């Protein structure tokens, strides 16, 4: 539990049946005439705000949007969230090539990837576990401990099984530990993991060797070396076997060569195969999470410490996923080629073990190959990086490192446009008028009407104007896609969000999800279910394409639903079996994602700040572009913590009012809509003798250093 989360628990019960109301210093959304709706929205925000601290890398793009701006001084919660996000982003692990780790909970899957699938969920892997000490529980590993039967030792002797694992006393140089014969398919063994430690042994050059079927001995020329383990604690070492050109076909037996110079001891806890469960969106999320933290805090020390890591992560994507040449994300990791782990034949269902491994939040679905979802996220990450690089160039006084890793912001923006053009041409399905999930290794597209993919494409500006209009017409029910399971009004069957998909899917999953037909459409989130948090992208897409009135009408329907939930006593009481809908959460599968691990539910209220008010933070200022529905005379949002300032912003038909508390020690740049503005000091402030604002050019204004200020920008006819 994070410290901020614990502090907030003291203020109100998180996700409880009857949660306490928000504290007085929690931000308010004020719209005259919509007081009831705004109160409900604030309650929704407060309900999920405690969960907005750092999670796995998957959430780095989403949760900072909600965590970093509310000026909640009660219990030091806001400051604590900033500290936690700073620490978490700074600790995100990058491998030597630039891949960013997933940082999800422990399992025996790839240590830097998603926690499943793991070796005993497939058919072609192998594994031996001599101890489960400090190993994740049975749901995320095999539950059978191994014996040493069938193992042979060369230059060593059996020291017995203990609490930590199997002790092996090494007596001679170049000792070898031979596993029992176990026929493996190298396709299902892209990695091998050894959990072990060593004492003595002198200099080590450990390696893994193998024998193919029909061979009695290992081929000494066929080996994969790796770094030796530590002496004090168990180390988890992953060996990327898939990179060896001879690692193909079947393997009959595995050998661990110690490459040691002297005697000593080895403790072997486990030796097992691993699927490649890495995510191809981690770099994109890490880059945007770092940028958002910096934009909200102007923490220059953080930027200096992490800018090269951000650049390295982006260059890794360009190289590993061939985006620089292909202009889309191409994922050809083993098992990530977009092919399903289920195949239906005249003889029945065939399970293709090792195929269909997920790449993102939607972990049952085989996104991969030429991956549309990852490409959309990449497009936004490139544009975000361009903004960061442009601000760095504009502010040499920041003293942010450059060097050969630095990007040209102009080149990044041109590249983003190439990605947009290529992606819209490649992934668009003209028959259904929406984007497909991916194009697999066999050239087949997969289109199950994934609303989350399409509305995010609109939200991030990836979709062209024509494609965006077609997407919203489909999701809004004004355009019917023949053949879809859910059409028209039924797309919003769950009320709080569109269904995640609109076409029944019983064929396109990773292999271990082998009986999707046993769950009705809508009973699984990834097949007709819904996630509350992604209504934020839906609202944003509507605001962008259909306008503020349409987005407000959709938000009102969400709030009517939420008021019913509150009256019933919370999500779990509302969906108690008396109505349609099953909740997922805490290890239980279901069709609706609202609470527990669905931390992104906190996104929905953010449409007020980033959408209707049009607030966008930057390292040297912020932008405002209000878009108010016709029946809103004004919108006010208070207690916005931006950099070291406390902001109170009001937008109405005639202009924008900004009140700031705190000391501004540098010019603050303000970007307003492209209109003619008159600036005036508000009559209730006496903080500065002179008007602190001057127009730099066009819609760019500069606020001078000083203390508190209160100014109004009035639009001239």
XYZ file of C-alpha atoms in Angstrom:
717
model
C 0.000 0.000 0.000
C 1.375 3.422 -0.926
C 1.807 6.065 1.747
C -0.591 8.404 -0.045
C -3.164 5.623 -0.230
C -2.831 4.994 3.508
C -3.206 8.686 4.263
C -6.335 8.914 2.188
C -7.808 5.907 3.934
C -7.829 8.075 7.030
C -9.967 10.623 5.187
C -12.528 8.272 3.644
C -13.183 4.614 3.053
C -11.906 3.729 -0.421
C -14.382 1.847 -2.642
C -16.507 0.940 0.362
C -20.239 0.422 0.490
C -20.828 3.910 1.886
C -17.663 5.920 1.214
C -17.063 9.055 3.177
C -17.479 12.259 1.218
C -14.560 14.236 -0.165
C -12.673 16.469 2.273
C -13.200 20.237 1.966
C -9.876 20.755 0.189
C -10.633 18.252 -2.584
C -11.153 20.035 -5.943
C -14.652 21.083 -6.961
C -16.226 21.284 -10.389
C -18.745 24.131 -10.421
C -21.339 24.573 -13.167
C -24.384 26.719 -12.315
C -27.527 24.682 -12.908
C -25.687 21.344 -12.784
C -24.910 21.223 -9.077
C -26.285 17.703 -8.631
C -24.251 16.266 -11.476
C -21.082 18.039 -10.381
C -21.467 16.723 -6.823
C -21.839 13.178 -8.155
C -18.794 13.606 -10.381
C -16.751 14.869 -7.444
C -17.855 11.840 -5.421
C -16.802 9.553 -8.275
C -13.414 11.273 -8.408
C -12.909 10.986 -4.670
C -13.950 7.332 -4.642
C -11.126 6.365 -6.999
C -8.547 9.074 -6.245
C -6.790 7.071 -3.493
C -5.877 4.431 -6.092
C -4.190 6.929 -8.427
C -0.705 6.274 -7.131
C 1.917 4.333 -9.121
C 1.088 0.807 -10.241
C 2.611 -1.284 -13.031
C 4.098 0.516 -16.035
C 0.811 -0.179 -17.806
C -0.832 2.655 -15.841
C 1.956 5.249 -16.291
C 0.031 6.903 -19.125
C -3.283 7.130 -17.267
C -2.977 7.593 -13.513
C -0.718 10.684 -13.411
C -3.559 12.585 -15.120
C -5.633 12.155 -11.956
C -2.980 11.985 -9.236
C -0.796 15.018 -9.836
C -3.117 18.012 -9.972
C -5.587 17.889 -7.037
C -4.276 20.141 -4.241
C -5.355 17.869 -1.399
C -3.410 19.131 1.585
C -5.250 16.904 4.092
C -2.777 14.342 5.357
C -0.127 15.638 2.936
C -1.776 13.452 0.279
C -1.003 15.579 -2.784
C 2.665 15.997 -1.896
C 2.922 12.314 -1.106
C 1.485 11.362 -4.498
C 4.087 13.547 -6.177
C 6.863 11.893 -4.195
C 5.570 8.432 -5.028
C 5.257 9.108 -8.738
C 8.723 10.637 -8.827
C 10.219 7.602 -7.116
C 8.298 5.025 -9.153
C 9.136 6.536 -12.530
C 12.768 6.961 -11.522
C 12.900 3.276 -10.538
C 11.367 1.898 -13.717
C 13.870 -0.679 -14.924
C 15.299 -0.487 -18.430
C 17.288 -3.398 -19.762
C 20.611 -2.685 -21.511
C 18.811 -2.314 -24.842
C 16.101 0.056 -23.586
C 13.098 -2.196 -22.963
C 11.078 -0.888 -20.006
C 9.958 -3.508 -17.492
C 6.264 -4.105 -16.810
C 6.563 -4.024 -12.988
C 3.399 -6.076 -12.472
C 3.146 -8.470 -9.527
C 5.463 -11.466 -9.153
C 5.024 -14.784 -10.923
C 7.230 -17.373 -12.589
C 6.646 -15.736 -15.971
C 9.170 -13.379 -17.590
C 10.509 -11.187 -14.782
C 10.180 -8.032 -16.893
C 6.889 -8.964 -18.491
C 3.260 -9.718 -17.662
C 2.708 -12.356 -14.925
C 1.188 -14.909 -17.282
C 1.345 -17.194 -19.171
C 3.941 -19.314 -17.383
C 5.554 -22.597 -18.344
C 3.096 -25.063 -16.809
C 0.177 -23.430 -18.661
C 1.576 -24.714 -21.954
C 2.550 -28.021 -23.480
C 6.072 -27.574 -24.762
C 7.962 -26.052 -21.834
C 9.787 -27.544 -18.889
C 10.457 -26.759 -15.261
C 11.916 -27.927 -11.981
C 11.286 -26.166 -8.645
C 13.198 -27.443 -5.626
C 11.889 -24.746 -3.255
C 9.113 -22.164 -3.242
C 10.807 -19.929 -0.691
C 10.003 -16.278 -1.464
C 8.141 -17.442 -4.570
C 4.704 -16.140 -5.482
C 1.676 -18.225 -4.462
C 0.153 -21.227 -6.264
C -2.119 -19.190 -8.547
C 0.953 -17.833 -10.318
C 3.199 -20.921 -10.422
C 3.130 -24.695 -10.453
C 2.250 -26.207 -7.068
C 4.516 -29.262 -7.297
C 8.034 -29.313 -5.861
C 10.587 -31.309 -7.814
C 12.908 -34.084 -6.697
C 16.453 -34.615 -7.860
C 15.653 -37.952 -9.474
C 17.140 -38.193 -12.952
C 19.564 -35.282 -12.487
C 23.255 -36.045 -12.980
C 26.281 -34.129 -11.787
C 29.724 -33.944 -13.355
C 32.472 -32.643 -11.093
C 30.028 -32.145 -8.225
C 27.974 -34.100 -5.714
C 24.480 -33.897 -4.248
C 24.358 -31.785 -1.081
C 20.662 -32.426 -0.426
C 17.401 -30.498 -0.594
C 16.783 -27.701 1.886
C 14.642 -24.670 2.576
C 16.346 -22.629 -0.147
C 16.558 -25.358 -2.757
C 18.993 -28.012 -3.906
C 22.541 -27.673 -2.606
C 25.228 -28.904 -5.000
C 28.792 -29.253 -3.705
C 31.142 -28.465 -6.561
C 34.479 -30.281 -6.395
C 36.078 -29.823 -9.804
C 36.505 -27.135 -12.415
C 34.048 -26.883 -15.314
C 31.327 -28.764 -13.440
C 28.104 -29.559 -15.259
C 24.566 -30.006 -13.931
C 22.484 -32.154 -16.304
C 18.693 -32.019 -16.101
C 16.670 -35.161 -16.736
C 15.578 -35.657 -20.362
C 12.456 -33.596 -21.086
C 11.355 -33.060 -24.655
C 10.776 -29.340 -25.191
C 9.630 -27.241 -28.134
C 11.996 -24.291 -28.495
C 9.070 -22.145 -29.706
C 7.647 -22.440 -26.192
C 11.017 -21.883 -24.539
C 12.248 -18.485 -25.734
C 13.756 -17.910 -22.286
C 15.165 -20.156 -19.582
C 15.299 -18.904 -16.008
C 17.674 -20.085 -13.319
C 17.065 -19.109 -9.702
C 20.297 -19.792 -7.859
C 23.309 -18.544 -5.954
C 26.926 -19.637 -5.735
C 29.729 -19.649 -3.182
C 33.391 -19.978 -4.033
C 33.942 -21.491 -7.497
C 36.408 -18.759 -8.486
C 35.859 -17.082 -11.816
C 32.705 -18.390 -13.527
C 31.491 -18.369 -17.108
C 28.192 -20.241 -16.789
C 26.274 -21.391 -19.826
C 23.328 -23.473 -20.942
C 23.897 -26.256 -23.446
C 21.428 -28.653 -24.976
C 21.045 -31.943 -26.817
C 18.592 -32.443 -29.657
C 16.478 -35.595 -30.096
C 18.675 -38.504 -31.129
C 21.743 -37.057 -29.427
C 23.173 -38.617 -26.283
C 25.492 -35.774 -25.354
C 25.414 -32.012 -25.478
C 27.128 -30.265 -28.344
C 29.782 -28.051 -26.754
C 29.548 -25.623 -29.676
C 25.861 -25.136 -28.958
C 25.748 -23.123 -25.790
C 24.416 -19.822 -24.464
C 26.539 -18.039 -21.877
C 25.210 -15.714 -19.185
C 26.396 -13.770 -16.160
C 27.296 -15.679 -12.980
C 25.053 -15.437 -9.921
C 25.734 -13.502 -6.757
C 27.195 -15.018 -3.637
C 24.840 -13.787 -0.937
C 21.271 -14.059 -2.200
C 19.361 -15.975 -4.817
C 19.395 -14.348 -8.229
C 16.803 -14.799 -10.958
C 18.684 -15.031 -14.237
C 16.806 -15.049 -17.555
C 18.664 -16.424 -20.538
C 17.289 -15.364 -23.961
C 17.653 -18.697 -25.745
C 15.618 -17.505 -28.744
C 18.528 -15.337 -29.822
C 20.784 -18.324 -30.493
C 20.517 -19.349 -34.171
C 20.719 -23.050 -33.273
C 17.834 -22.810 -30.800
C 15.120 -24.322 -32.986
C 12.965 -27.395 -33.274
C 12.934 -29.724 -30.289
C 15.351 -30.138 -27.420
C 15.785 -33.445 -25.601
C 17.916 -32.399 -22.643
C 19.305 -29.277 -20.965
C 22.639 -28.780 -19.215
C 23.881 -26.031 -16.901
C 27.611 -25.593 -17.261
C 29.228 -23.686 -14.411
C 32.402 -22.714 -16.234
C 34.032 -22.533 -12.808
C 37.742 -22.452 -11.971
C 37.613 -23.904 -8.485
C 35.493 -25.716 -5.894
C 32.519 -24.240 -4.084
C 28.786 -24.565 -3.713
C 25.684 -23.868 -5.749
C 22.136 -23.571 -4.415
C 19.647 -24.200 -7.223
C 16.127 -23.155 -6.343
C 14.537 -23.553 -9.776
C 15.290 -24.033 -13.470
C 12.405 -23.545 -15.888
C 11.302 -22.235 -19.251
C 9.545 -18.936 -19.785
C 7.287 -17.537 -22.440
C 8.028 -14.037 -23.647
C 5.424 -12.000 -21.765
C 6.921 -8.583 -22.415
C 4.594 -5.747 -23.384
C 5.231 -3.676 -26.496
C 3.624 -0.554 -24.979
C 5.783 -0.143 -21.869
C 8.182 2.322 -23.419
C 5.335 4.466 -24.706
C 3.716 4.540 -21.264
C 6.968 5.272 -19.443
C 7.797 8.204 -21.732
C 4.372 9.765 -21.284
C 4.290 9.128 -17.546
C 7.640 10.888 -17.115
C 6.511 13.786 -19.296
C 3.263 14.219 -17.376
C 5.056 14.190 -14.058
C 7.466 16.866 -15.296
C 4.761 18.986 -16.904
C 2.753 19.066 -13.667
C 5.677 19.567 -11.269
C 8.469 21.247 -13.279
C 10.840 18.977 -11.363
C 13.996 19.765 -13.336
C 16.162 17.406 -11.295
C 13.807 14.585 -12.270
C 13.974 15.552 -15.936
C 17.762 15.736 -15.918
C 17.950 12.299 -14.284
C 15.424 10.640 -16.602
C 15.595 12.342 -19.993
C 18.208 9.935 -21.357
C 16.142 7.001 -20.109
C 13.125 8.401 -21.944
C 15.164 8.841 -25.106
C 16.618 5.344 -24.764
C 13.138 3.866 -24.400
C 11.947 5.604 -27.568
C 14.998 4.573 -29.565
C 14.474 0.989 -28.414
C 10.938 1.005 -29.840
C 12.186 2.478 -33.102
C 14.795 -0.252 -33.422
C 13.152 -3.318 -31.851
C 9.713 -2.736 -33.368
C 11.034 -1.263 -36.610
C 8.923 1.880 -36.361
C 11.555 4.053 -38.004
C 11.256 2.043 -41.215
C 7.789 0.485 -41.049
C 6.056 3.563 -39.541
C 3.961 1.197 -37.405
C 4.804 -1.030 -34.425
C 5.879 -4.467 -35.651
C 6.082 -7.088 -32.912
C 7.661 -10.380 -33.821
C 8.685 -11.568 -30.372
C 8.104 -15.302 -29.965
C 4.372 -15.873 -29.468
C 3.489 -12.226 -30.229
C 2.820 -12.442 -33.944
C -0.917 -11.733 -33.748
C -1.903 -15.357 -34.366
C -4.495 -16.937 -32.109
C -3.775 -19.803 -29.741
C -7.078 -21.378 -30.824
C -7.774 -22.874 -34.216
C -11.043 -24.410 -35.284
C -10.899 -27.265 -37.772
C -13.485 -29.719 -39.163
C -12.201 -32.136 -36.532
C -12.790 -29.676 -33.691
C -10.814 -27.154 -31.669
C -7.028 -27.182 -31.840
C -4.995 -25.538 -29.085
C -1.800 -23.909 -30.364
C 0.271 -23.762 -27.201
C 2.616 -20.783 -27.101
C 0.593 -18.648 -29.522
C -1.480 -15.538 -28.860
C 0.447 -13.950 -25.975
C -0.859 -10.504 -25.100
C 0.947 -7.188 -25.382
C -1.080 -4.762 -23.287
C -3.928 -4.221 -20.810
C -6.161 -6.514 -22.879
C -4.163 -9.532 -21.817
C -6.290 -12.325 -23.284
C -6.123 -10.883 -26.794
C -3.228 -11.610 -29.207
C -2.380 -8.054 -30.217
C 0.932 -8.316 -32.052
C 2.372 -8.589 -35.523
C 1.639 -5.207 -37.041
C -0.066 -3.873 -33.947
C -2.581 -1.042 -34.275
C -3.049 -0.471 -30.545
C 0.695 -0.221 -29.891
C 1.028 2.072 -32.918
C -1.601 4.478 -31.557
C 0.260 4.617 -28.246
C 3.561 5.061 -30.079
C 2.176 7.960 -32.103
C 1.216 9.785 -28.917
C 4.549 8.976 -27.234
C 6.471 10.408 -30.199
C 4.457 13.614 -30.095
C 4.922 13.849 -26.333
C 8.661 13.385 -26.688
C 8.721 16.079 -29.355
C 7.084 18.497 -26.905
C 9.616 17.638 -24.186
C 12.558 18.086 -26.576
C 11.148 21.386 -27.851
C 10.864 22.777 -24.336
C 14.396 21.649 -23.518
C 15.718 23.513 -26.556
C 13.719 26.608 -25.618
C 15.176 26.629 -22.101
C 18.943 26.153 -22.102
C 18.920 27.482 -18.545
C 17.339 24.187 -17.482
C 20.692 22.506 -18.153
C 19.077 19.271 -19.344
C 21.526 16.804 -20.941
C 21.504 16.468 -24.712
C 24.050 14.403 -26.587
C 23.685 11.730 -29.229
C 20.493 10.318 -27.702
C 18.611 13.605 -28.068
C 15.951 13.979 -30.739
C 15.096 16.841 -33.043
C 11.527 17.865 -32.159
C 10.827 18.754 -35.787
C 11.966 15.308 -36.944
C 9.836 13.624 -34.285
C 6.768 15.577 -35.367
C 7.376 14.650 -39.016
C 7.789 11.018 -37.982
C 4.540 11.131 -36.021
C 2.714 12.368 -39.106
C 4.221 9.510 -41.131
C 3.040 7.043 -38.499
C -0.444 8.550 -38.587
C -0.623 8.421 -42.378
C 0.704 4.857 -42.603
C -1.391 3.585 -39.705
C -4.641 5.062 -41.000
C -4.039 3.441 -44.384
C -2.851 0.080 -43.064
C -5.194 -0.577 -40.150
C -8.449 0.915 -41.439
C -11.183 -1.578 -42.344
C -13.358 0.120 -44.979
C -15.984 -2.613 -44.691
C -16.692 -1.859 -41.021
C -15.489 1.732 -40.863
C -13.096 1.267 -37.940
C -9.562 0.233 -37.056
C -8.592 -3.441 -36.818
C -6.664 -4.727 -33.824
C -3.653 -5.916 -35.793
C -2.406 -7.659 -38.884
C -0.943 -11.027 -37.918
C 2.087 -12.833 -39.292
C -0.057 -14.486 -41.977
C -1.420 -11.146 -43.154
C -4.874 -11.581 -41.615
C -6.633 -8.674 -39.908
C -8.615 -9.046 -36.687
C -11.648 -6.825 -36.179
C -14.042 -7.534 -33.329
C -15.237 -3.969 -33.025
C -12.816 -2.942 -30.293
C -14.246 0.343 -29.094
C -11.337 1.062 -26.746
C -8.873 0.905 -29.629
C -10.927 3.162 -31.843
C -11.861 5.817 -29.298
C -8.239 6.015 -28.118
C -7.230 6.526 -31.748
C -9.588 9.525 -31.799
C -8.602 10.753 -28.328
C -4.893 10.823 -29.214
C -5.490 12.461 -32.582
C -4.233 9.402 -34.473
C -7.443 8.946 -36.488
C -7.937 11.242 -39.466
C -10.955 13.550 -39.338
C -12.862 11.292 -41.739
C -12.037 8.155 -39.771
C -12.844 9.834 -36.461
C -16.304 10.794 -37.712
C -16.935 7.233 -38.929
C -15.836 5.784 -35.580
C -18.093 8.050 -33.550
C -21.044 7.411 -35.870
C -20.611 3.675 -35.250
C -20.107 3.867 -31.476
C -22.896 6.430 -31.100
C -25.284 4.023 -32.829
C -25.972 6.224 -35.842
C -24.133 3.839 -38.177
C -24.859 0.120 -38.064
C -22.107 -2.390 -38.796
C -23.855 -5.404 -40.251
C -22.814 -8.676 -38.690
C -21.867 -7.190 -35.318
C -23.335 -8.841 -32.233
C -23.979 -5.479 -30.587
C -25.365 -2.632 -32.675
C -27.025 0.731 -32.195
C -28.153 1.504 -28.671
C -26.956 -1.871 -27.402
C -23.331 -0.697 -27.660
C -24.093 1.235 -24.457
C -25.922 -1.671 -22.854
C -23.842 -1.196 -19.697
C -24.659 2.556 -19.583
C -21.416 3.743 -17.956
C -19.260 2.912 -20.997
C -19.486 1.365 -24.442
C -18.954 -2.349 -24.707
C -15.253 -3.109 -25.150
C -16.103 -5.036 -28.302
C -19.179 -5.279 -30.493
C -18.586 -8.601 -32.283
C -18.642 -11.917 -30.428
C -15.170 -13.445 -30.218
C -14.677 -17.153 -29.576
C -11.619 -17.611 -31.799
C -8.912 -15.007 -31.118
C -7.241 -15.478 -27.731
C -4.047 -16.689 -26.172
C -4.082 -20.480 -26.017
C -4.832 -20.958 -22.297
C -8.128 -19.040 -22.641
C -9.403 -22.007 -24.581
C -13.131 -22.090 -23.792
C -14.401 -18.563 -24.506
C -17.658 -19.975 -25.821
C -18.525 -21.061 -22.259
C -18.965 -17.403 -21.202
C -21.831 -15.420 -22.734
C -21.186 -12.243 -24.675
C -20.795 -9.502 -22.084
C -19.730 -11.923 -19.360
C -16.035 -11.264 -20.026
C -14.661 -7.730 -20.143
C -12.704 -8.405 -23.337
C -15.726 -9.847 -25.148
C -18.664 -7.461 -24.910
C -17.999 -6.290 -21.361
C -17.002 -2.768 -20.349
C -14.466 -0.793 -18.301
C -15.559 2.412 -16.580
C -12.222 4.208 -16.875
C -12.133 4.182 -20.650
C -15.283 6.255 -20.785
C -12.805 9.103 -20.381
C -11.459 8.418 -23.872
C -15.024 8.091 -25.148
C -15.957 11.477 -23.678
C -12.797 13.034 -25.050
C -13.415 11.590 -28.516
C -16.991 12.887 -28.464
C -15.824 16.327 -27.399
C -13.285 16.363 -30.210
C -15.635 15.156 -32.971
C -19.254 15.671 -31.880
C -18.828 18.694 -29.652
C -19.362 19.611 -25.993
C -23.148 19.124 -25.974
C -22.795 15.503 -27.060
C -20.013 14.813 -24.553
C -22.068 16.400 -21.743
C -25.117 14.278 -22.572
C -22.971 11.132 -22.403
C -21.441 12.247 -19.100
C -24.905 12.896 -17.639
C -25.918 9.318 -18.436
C -22.811 8.028 -16.650
C -23.648 10.172 -13.625
C -27.271 8.997 -13.546
C -25.944 5.442 -13.435
C -23.456 6.362 -10.699
C -26.161 7.976 -8.573
C -28.083 4.686 -8.744
C -24.909 2.848 -7.708
C -24.474 5.165 -4.732
C -28.095 4.729 -3.693
C -27.671 0.941 -3.818
C -24.606 1.075 -1.582
C -21.757 0.771 -4.064
C -20.700 -1.249 -7.098
C -20.826 -4.655 -5.419
C -24.246 -4.006 -3.928
C -25.582 -2.666 -7.222
C -24.381 -5.680 -9.217
C -25.495 -8.241 -6.648
C -27.172 -10.580 -9.118
C -30.471 -8.713 -9.216
C -29.560 -7.079 -12.551
C -27.516 -7.875 -15.613
C -23.753 -7.639 -15.168
C -20.967 -9.431 -13.308
C -18.038 -7.611 -11.731
C -14.447 -8.611 -12.288
C -11.902 -7.942 -9.596
C -9.596 -9.526 -7.059
C -8.977 -12.633 -9.143
C -12.583 -13.229 -10.184
C -13.376 -12.952 -13.887
C -16.400 -10.946 -14.966
C -17.829 -8.642 -17.566
C -17.492 -5.246 -15.880
C -14.364 -3.462 -14.652
C -15.189 -0.839 -12.033
C -13.298 -1.282 -8.780
C -10.386 -3.139 -7.193
C -7.660 -3.532 -9.847
C -9.486 -1.172 -12.230
C -7.624 1.878 -10.999
C -8.239 3.712 -14.278
C -11.835 4.384 -13.187
C -10.401 7.621 -11.788
C -9.994 8.881 -15.362
C -13.667 9.694 -15.991
C -13.805 12.958 -13.968
C -10.658 14.194 -15.722
C -12.795 15.155 -18.718
C -13.648 18.323 -16.791
C -10.048 19.566 -16.557
C -8.490 18.232 -19.761
C -11.641 18.246 -21.862
C -14.228 20.912 -21.102
C -11.696 23.341 -19.590
C -8.989 22.308 -22.070
C -6.144 22.538 -19.552
C -2.803 21.149 -20.744
C 0.265 21.438 -18.470
C 3.727 22.196 -19.819
C 7.141 22.587 -18.298
C 7.091 26.369 -18.755
C 3.358 27.086 -18.465
C 0.010 25.732 -19.540
C -2.591 25.914 -22.296
C -6.310 26.574 -21.954
C -8.957 25.887 -24.587
C -12.402 25.796 -22.942
C -15.265 24.084 -24.757
C -18.497 24.496 -22.786
C -21.879 22.911 -23.533
C -24.633 25.350 -24.451
C -26.389 25.014 -21.097
C -23.268 25.750 -19.040
C -23.003 29.476 -18.310
C -19.540 28.843 -16.871
C -17.189 26.174 -15.553
C -14.977 26.639 -12.502
C -12.331 24.235 -11.241
C -10.496 25.070 -8.051
C -7.512 23.678 -6.151
C -5.381 22.866 -9.191
C -1.808 22.268 -8.052
C 0.388 23.317 -10.977
C 4.142 23.456 -10.400
C 4.295 25.341 -7.073
C 1.127 27.349 -7.670
C -2.446 26.838 -6.522
C -4.803 27.724 -9.376
C -8.497 28.547 -9.539
C -9.758 28.794 -13.125
C -13.141 29.884 -14.455
C -14.252 29.885 -18.085
C -17.462 31.431 -19.417
C -18.848 32.739 -22.698
C -16.877 35.938 -22.494
C -13.483 34.827 -21.314
C -11.216 33.060 -18.854
C -10.405 33.993 -15.277
C -7.230 32.741 -13.590
C -6.445 33.158 -9.896
C -3.105 32.003 -8.592
C -1.668 31.661 -5.109
C 2.039 31.188 -4.609
C 5.297 32.739 -5.682
C 6.200 32.668 -9.348
C 9.980 32.903 -9.693
C 10.101 32.839 -13.489
C 7.874 33.861 -16.416
C 4.879 31.587 -16.909
C 3.782 31.009 -20.479
C 0.096 30.778 -21.195
C -1.357 29.498 -24.472
C -4.948 30.577 -25.198
C -7.285 29.898 -28.112
C -6.490 31.925 -31.219
C -8.752 34.939 -30.560
C -8.379 38.619 -29.726
C -8.099 39.055 -25.964
C -8.217 41.972 -23.569
C -6.502 41.471 -20.221
C -7.672 43.028 -16.968
C -6.880 42.680 -13.310
C -9.732 41.305 -11.236
C -11.011 43.937 -8.804
C -10.600 41.821 -5.672
C -6.813 41.503 -5.845
C -4.086 43.887 -4.801
C -1.181 41.496 -5.143
C 0.770 43.282 -7.866
C 1.061 46.941 -8.643
C 1.288 46.391 -12.380
C -0.639 44.056 -14.620
C 1.640 41.003 -14.756
C 0.659 39.841 -18.248
C 2.014 40.705 -21.666
C 1.314 39.240 -25.078
C 4.364 37.626 -26.666
C 2.882 36.649 -30.012
C -0.447 35.434 -31.350
C -2.082 33.323 -28.672
C 1.034 33.102 -26.449
C 1.074 35.208 -23.289
C 3.639 35.611 -20.538
C 2.904 36.145 -16.852
C 5.708 37.935 -15.040
C 7.369 36.608 -11.867
C 5.773 37.750 -8.653
C 3.271 36.798 -5.996
C -0.436 35.993 -6.097
C -2.324 37.249 -9.124
C -5.899 37.301 -10.397
C -6.484 38.202 -14.019
C -9.188 37.884 -16.609
C -8.828 37.394 -20.340
C -11.874 38.820 -22.042
C -12.540 37.807 -25.632
C -13.184 40.797 -27.875
C -15.875 40.603 -30.561
